[in-house]
Amino acid sequence: MKLTFFTFLSFFILFSCKKENHPVQTNWEKISQNVQYKSEGNLLQLKSGKFTNDIPTSKLPYKKVILLNASLVGYFTELGLESTIIGISSPEYVFSNKIHQLIDDEKIQNVGNEQKYDLEKILALQPDVIFTNYIASFDNTYDLIRKNGIEIIFLDEYLEQDPLEKSKYLLVFGKLFNAKERAEESFTTIQNSYDSLKNLASKSKSKPVVLANEMYGNQWFLPGGKTNLAQFIADANGKYINSENPESKAVPMSFEEVYAKAQHAEYWINVGNHQAKKELLQINPNYTKMNIFNKGKLYTVTGKERAKSNDYFESGVVRADLVLKDYIKIFHSELLPNYNLTYLKELK
């Protein structure tokens, strides 16, 4: 009897301790595995990758922003926050007409590029915050900026492999710019549209074989089976030739390896930004050996391109539903008879 009692008591104490030592946190707003945030007293805690920003709510909403990555512009245009931007790097890669008008009006300053930021101008502008992708080689630059009392928030949206999680970054900007309602409305619209399109694509009886990307030098960087592009192809009811690969990044392969995998490919997507099919042969004349090159359909991401800027990498980062819609139109045109491609364009 004593043994039974003490066994039960020991089990109860062990269970209680485990319960106390592992509290479940439920107040984090999870954007993805990489990004989450929560309000804690007078602070907003934002975790992004290995970095945590403790932001006093008294400093919000931000009013003066510098962007060191053009890929983040799409979130600002989607939420109508362009007027908060006072500086931007590499503006030649920005597609937004409104941003360029603000640059022409000298309301947004050019602060250099990833080869060399204009630190003197950045510090003189005295922004409330700087948003950028994290680049380890710029750690000294980041430290100098922080020492001058400027907040830096690293948001590596390009690491997200779930298309809708990229879109969900809208909620982060909504929280930081007092645009929560608009951000939630935009994201919900995108999410519902995406899910509806995915459901539509699943009704097609065909599932065409798809090849992606192209060669650079002697290697073909074929997206892994867990990448953002592989997810788009699957959701558009396509059969990606590298879907079984477990990588969430591009995998370097030889021409011969891809040639073998792509024997039955019907569509070749994201073929760079070429203007004519013959340009591909300047990269690799062996393309003529591929059935897909001779008999298939090829698509570039030049549907909304101007000079060095490309909206596929700007608003397309946010509007996952429109990107998916393009792929569905390509693979199953009968499902969207009245839709014209937004970001992609057939290469002839």
PDB file of N, CA and C in Angstrom, residues 210-224 229 240-242 245 249-263 265 267-272 274 280 283-293 298:
ATOM      1  N   VAL A 210       6.575  19.852 -64.914  1.00  0.00           N
ATOM      2  CA  VAL A 210       7.101  21.219 -64.945  1.00  0.00           C
ATOM      3  C   VAL A 210       8.597  21.262 -64.628  1.00  0.00           C
ATOM      4  N   LEU A 211       9.317  22.024 -65.434  1.00  0.00           N
ATOM      5  CA  LEU A 211      10.739  22.320 -65.230  1.00  0.00           C
ATOM      6  C   LEU A 211      10.852  23.783 -64.808  1.00  0.00           C
ATOM      7  N   ALA A 212      11.891  24.125 -64.049  1.00  0.00           N
ATOM      8  CA  ALA A 212      12.044  25.506 -63.590  1.00  0.00           C
ATOM      9  C   ALA A 212      13.495  25.983 -63.654  1.00  0.00           C
ATOM     10  N   ASN A 213      13.633  27.309 -63.716  1.00  0.00           N
ATOM     11  CA  ASN A 213      14.931  27.989 -63.698  1.00  0.00           C
ATOM     12  C   ASN A 213      15.781  27.641 -64.926  1.00  0.00           C
ATOM     13  N   GLU A 214      17.049  28.034 -64.903  1.00  0.00           N
ATOM     14  CA  GLU A 214      17.927  27.822 -66.051  1.00  0.00           C
ATOM     15  C   GLU A 214      19.367  27.671 -65.575  1.00  0.00           C
ATOM     16  N   MET A 215      20.268  27.525 -66.517  1.00  0.00           N
ATOM     17  CA  MET A 215      21.672  27.332 -66.175  1.00  0.00           C
ATOM     18  C   MET A 215      22.376  28.663 -65.935  1.00  0.00           C
ATOM     19  N   TYR A 216      23.318  28.643 -64.987  1.00  0.00           N
ATOM     20  CA  TYR A 216      24.233  29.758 -64.751  1.00  0.00           C
ATOM     21  C   TYR A 216      25.632  29.167 -64.764  1.00  0.00           C
ATOM     22  N   GLY A 217      26.404  29.533 -65.780  1.00  0.00           N
ATOM     23  CA  GLY A 217      27.706  28.909 -65.933  1.00  0.00           C
ATOM     24  C   GLY A 217      27.527  27.447 -66.291  1.00  0.00           C
ATOM     25  N   ASN A 218      28.152  26.573 -65.536  1.00  0.00           N
ATOM     26  CA  ASN A 218      28.071  25.141 -65.810  1.00  0.00           C
ATOM     27  C   ASN A 218      27.064  24.420 -64.935  1.00  0.00           C
ATOM     28  N   GLN A 219      26.268  25.172 -64.174  1.00  0.00           N
ATOM     29  CA  GLN A 219      25.327  24.524 -63.256  1.00  0.00           C
ATOM     30  C   GLN A 219      23.900  25.023 -63.451  1.00  0.00           C
ATOM     31  N   TRP A 220      22.989  24.128 -63.231  1.00  0.00           N
ATOM     32  CA  TRP A 220      21.557  24.440 -63.286  1.00  0.00           C
ATOM     33  C   TRP A 220      21.077  24.431 -61.847  1.00  0.00           C
ATOM     34  N   PHE A 221      20.687  25.605 -61.339  1.00  0.00           N
ATOM     35  CA  PHE A 221      20.238  25.685 -59.952  1.00  0.00           C
ATOM     36  C   PHE A 221      18.740  25.378 -59.904  1.00  0.00           C
ATOM     37  N   LEU A 222      18.460  24.110 -59.696  1.00  0.00           N
ATOM     38  CA  LEU A 222      17.086  23.631 -59.709  1.00  0.00           C
ATOM     39  C   LEU A 222      16.493  23.734 -58.303  1.00  0.00           C
ATOM     40  N   PRO A 223      15.387  24.458 -58.139  1.00  0.00           N
ATOM     41  CA  PRO A 223      14.789  24.601 -56.805  1.00  0.00           C
ATOM     42  C   PRO A 223      14.492  23.244 -56.172  1.00  0.00           C
ATOM     43  N   GLY A 224      14.804  23.130 -54.873  1.00  0.00           N
ATOM     44  CA  GLY A 224      14.519  21.898 -54.149  1.00  0.00           C
ATOM     45  C   GLY A 224      13.024  21.684 -54.004  1.00  0.00           C
ATOM     46  N   LEU A 229       8.919  27.944 -54.840  1.00  0.00           N
ATOM     47  CA  LEU A 229       8.467  27.674 -56.206  1.00  0.00           C
ATOM     48  C   LEU A 229       7.865  26.281 -56.330  1.00  0.00           C
ATOM     49  N   TYR A 240       6.126  18.830 -60.413  1.00  0.00           N
ATOM     50  CA  TYR A 240       7.470  19.392 -60.513  1.00  0.00           C
ATOM     51  C   TYR A 240       8.509  18.279 -60.600  1.00  0.00           C
ATOM     52  N   ILE A 241       9.467  18.410 -61.499  1.00  0.00           N
ATOM     53  CA  ILE A 241      10.433  17.330 -61.743  1.00  0.00           C
ATOM     54  C   ILE A 241      11.369  17.083 -60.559  1.00  0.00           C
ATOM     55  N   ASN A 242      11.445  18.055 -59.631  1.00  0.00           N
ATOM     56  CA  ASN A 242      12.347  17.891 -58.482  1.00  0.00           C
ATOM     57  C   ASN A 242      11.577  17.889 -57.162  1.00  0.00           C
ATOM     58  N   ASN A 245      12.864  16.078 -53.959  1.00  0.00           N
ATOM     59  CA  ASN A 245      14.084  16.550 -53.306  1.00  0.00           C
ATOM     60  C   ASN A 245      13.727  17.216 -51.974  1.00  0.00           C
ATOM     61  N   LYS A 249      16.159  24.942 -50.735  1.00  0.00           N
ATOM     62  CA  LYS A 249      16.988  25.894 -51.474  1.00  0.00           C
ATOM     63  C   LYS A 249      17.255  25.313 -52.860  1.00  0.00           C
ATOM     64  N   ALA A 250      17.842  26.117 -53.725  1.00  0.00           N
ATOM     65  CA  ALA A 250      18.170  25.646 -55.063  1.00  0.00           C
ATOM     66  C   ALA A 250      19.324  24.653 -55.000  1.00  0.00           C
ATOM     67  N   VAL A 251      19.221  23.603 -55.790  1.00  0.00           N
ATOM     68  CA  VAL A 251      20.218  22.535 -55.787  1.00  0.00           C
ATOM     69  C   VAL A 251      21.010  22.596 -57.095  1.00  0.00           C
ATOM     70  N   PRO A 252      22.335  22.777 -57.026  1.00  0.00           N
ATOM     71  CA  PRO A 252      23.125  22.827 -58.264  1.00  0.00           C
ATOM     72  C   PRO A 252      23.213  21.455 -58.928  1.00  0.00           C
ATOM     73  N   MET A 253      22.880  21.409 -60.215  1.00  0.00           N
ATOM     74  CA  MET A 253      22.932  20.163 -60.976  1.00  0.00           C
ATOM     75  C   MET A 253      23.598  20.414 -62.321  1.00  0.00           C
ATOM     76  N   SER A 254      24.089  19.358 -62.922  1.00  0.00           N
ATOM     77  CA  SER A 254      24.669  19.469 -64.256  1.00  0.00           C
ATOM     78  C   SER A 254      23.556  19.473 -65.293  1.00  0.00           C
ATOM     79  N   PHE A 255      23.882  19.896 -66.497  1.00  0.00           N
ATOM     80  CA  PHE A 255      22.896  19.864 -67.575  1.00  0.00           C
ATOM     81  C   PHE A 255      22.375  18.443 -67.780  1.00  0.00           C
ATOM     82  N   GLU A 256      23.268  17.470 -67.741  1.00  0.00           N
ATOM     83  CA  GLU A 256      22.890  16.075 -67.985  1.00  0.00           C
ATOM     84  C   GLU A 256      21.886  15.568 -66.950  1.00  0.00           C
ATOM     85  N   GLU A 257      22.066  15.974 -65.682  1.00  0.00           N
ATOM     86  CA  GLU A 257      21.143  15.547 -64.622  1.00  0.00           C
ATOM     87  C   GLU A 257      19.742  16.116 -64.850  1.00  0.00           C
ATOM     88  N   VAL A 258      19.681  17.393 -65.196  1.00  0.00           N
ATOM     89  CA  VAL A 258      18.384  18.024 -65.433  1.00  0.00           C
ATOM     90  C   VAL A 258      17.759  17.490 -66.720  1.00  0.00           C
ATOM     91  N   TYR A 259      18.583  17.280 -67.725  1.00  0.00           N
ATOM     92  CA  TYR A 259      18.102  16.730 -68.994  1.00  0.00           C
ATOM     93  C   TYR A 259      17.371  15.407 -68.755  1.00  0.00           C
ATOM     94  N   ALA A 260      17.956  14.554 -67.930  1.00  0.00           N
ATOM     95  CA  ALA A 260      17.347  13.252 -67.636  1.00  0.00           C
ATOM     96  C   ALA A 260      16.027  13.408 -66.882  1.00  0.00           C
ATOM     97  N   LYS A 261      15.984  14.348 -65.948  1.00  0.00           N
ATOM     98  CA  LYS A 261      14.773  14.560 -65.150  1.00  0.00           C
ATOM     99  C   LYS A 261      13.642  15.184 -65.970  1.00  0.00           C
ATOM    100  N   ALA A 262      14.005  15.995 -66.963  1.00  0.00           N
ATOM    101  CA  ALA A 262      13.022  16.814 -67.679  1.00  0.00           C
ATOM    102  C   ALA A 262      12.535  16.196 -68.989  1.00  0.00           C
ATOM    103  N   GLN A 263      12.754  14.907 -69.174  1.00  0.00           N
ATOM    104  CA  GLN A 263      12.383  14.244 -70.436  1.00  0.00           C
ATOM    105  C   GLN A 263      10.917  14.472 -70.807  1.00  0.00           C
ATOM    106  N   ALA A 265       8.840  16.894 -69.465  1.00  0.00           N
ATOM    107  CA  ALA A 265       8.337  18.219 -69.074  1.00  0.00           C
ATOM    108  C   ALA A 265       7.543  18.867 -70.200  1.00  0.00           C
ATOM    109  N   TYR A 267       6.034  22.142 -69.439  1.00  0.00           N
ATOM    110  CA  TYR A 267       6.160  23.582 -69.192  1.00  0.00           C
ATOM    111  C   TYR A 267       7.497  23.869 -68.519  1.00  0.00           C
ATOM    112  N   TRP A 268       8.087  24.980 -68.936  1.00  0.00           N
ATOM    113  CA  TRP A 268       9.364  25.424 -68.369  1.00  0.00           C
ATOM    114  C   TRP A 268       9.129  26.840 -67.864  1.00  0.00           C
ATOM    115  N   ILE A 269       9.120  27.008 -66.545  1.00  0.00           N
ATOM    116  CA  ILE A 269       8.766  28.301 -65.956  1.00  0.00           C
ATOM    117  C   ILE A 269       9.967  29.000 -65.313  1.00  0.00           C
ATOM    118  N   ASN A 270       9.780  30.308 -65.077  1.00  0.00           N
ATOM    119  CA  ASN A 270      10.810  31.139 -64.431  1.00  0.00           C
ATOM    120  C   ASN A 270      12.147  31.042 -65.165  1.00  0.00           C
ATOM    121  N   VAL A 271      12.048  31.160 -66.487  1.00  0.00           N
ATOM    122  CA  VAL A 271      13.252  31.097 -67.327  1.00  0.00           C
ATOM    123  C   VAL A 271      13.876  32.492 -67.392  1.00  0.00           C
ATOM    124  N   GLY A 272      14.354  32.973 -66.260  1.00  0.00           N
ATOM    125  CA  GLY A 272      15.044  34.267 -66.219  1.00  0.00           C
ATOM    126  C   GLY A 272      14.208  35.417 -66.738  1.00  0.00           C
ATOM    127  N   HIS A 274      14.624  36.759 -70.072  1.00  0.00           N
ATOM    128  CA  HIS A 274      14.968  36.852 -71.491  1.00  0.00           C
ATOM    129  C   HIS A 274      13.805  37.440 -72.297  1.00  0.00           C
ATOM    130  N   LEU A 280      18.404  32.016 -74.982  1.00  0.00           N
ATOM    131  CA  LEU A 280      18.800  30.904 -74.118  1.00  0.00           C
ATOM    132  C   LEU A 280      19.983  30.136 -74.697  1.00  0.00           C
ATOM    133  N   ILE A 283      23.410  31.049 -73.666  1.00  0.00           N
ATOM    134  CA  ILE A 283      23.818  30.545 -72.357  1.00  0.00           C
ATOM    135  C   ILE A 283      24.287  29.103 -72.474  1.00  0.00           C
ATOM    136  N   ASN A 284      23.488  28.312 -73.177  1.00  0.00           N
ATOM    137  CA  ASN A 284      23.851  26.902 -73.368  1.00  0.00           C
ATOM    138  C   ASN A 284      23.189  26.362 -74.634  1.00  0.00           C
ATOM    139  N   PRO A 285      23.967  26.156 -75.705  1.00  0.00           N
ATOM    140  CA  PRO A 285      23.389  25.630 -76.947  1.00  0.00           C
ATOM    141  C   PRO A 285      22.813  24.225 -76.800  1.00  0.00           C
ATOM    142  N   ASN A 286      23.162  23.537 -75.707  1.00  0.00           N
ATOM    143  CA  ASN A 286      22.630  22.185 -75.475  1.00  0.00           C
ATOM    144  C   ASN A 286      21.136  22.178 -75.196  1.00  0.00           C
ATOM    145  N   TYR A 287      20.547  23.355 -74.924  1.00  0.00           N
ATOM    146  CA  TYR A 287      19.105  23.419 -74.711  1.00  0.00           C
ATOM    147  C   TYR A 287      18.343  22.831 -75.904  1.00  0.00           C
ATOM    148  N   THR A 288      18.924  22.933 -77.090  1.00  0.00           N
ATOM    149  CA  THR A 288      18.237  22.421 -78.289  1.00  0.00           C
ATOM    150  C   THR A 288      18.045  20.910 -78.234  1.00  0.00           C
ATOM    151  N   LYS A 289      18.755  20.226 -77.356  1.00  0.00           N
ATOM    152  CA  LYS A 289      18.607  18.777 -77.210  1.00  0.00           C
ATOM    153  C   LYS A 289      17.383  18.406 -76.369  1.00  0.00           C
ATOM    154  N   MET A 290      16.777  19.406 -75.714  1.00  0.00           N
ATOM    155  CA  MET A 290      15.679  19.133 -74.790  1.00  0.00           C
ATOM    156  C   MET A 290      14.325  19.209 -75.487  1.00  0.00           C
ATOM    157  N   ASN A 291      13.487  18.222 -75.225  1.00  0.00           N
ATOM    158  CA  ASN A 291      12.132  18.220 -75.795  1.00  0.00           C
ATOM    159  C   ASN A 291      11.364  19.467 -75.388  1.00  0.00           C
ATOM    160  N   ILE A 292      11.551  19.886 -74.126  1.00  0.00           N
ATOM    161  CA  ILE A 292      10.821  21.041 -73.624  1.00  0.00           C
ATOM    162  C   ILE A 292      11.194  22.312 -74.387  1.00  0.00           C
ATOM    163  N   PHE A 293      12.439  22.441 -74.780  1.00  0.00           N
ATOM    164  CA  PHE A 293      12.867  23.617 -75.535  1.00  0.00           C
ATOM    165  C   PHE A 293      12.259  23.616 -76.934  1.00  0.00           C
ATOM    166  N   LEU A 298       7.481  27.838 -72.742  1.00  0.00           N
ATOM    167  CA  LEU A 298       8.446  28.462 -71.835  1.00  0.00           C
ATOM    168  C   LEU A 298       7.893  29.793 -71.336  1.00  0.00           C
TER     169      LEU A 298
END
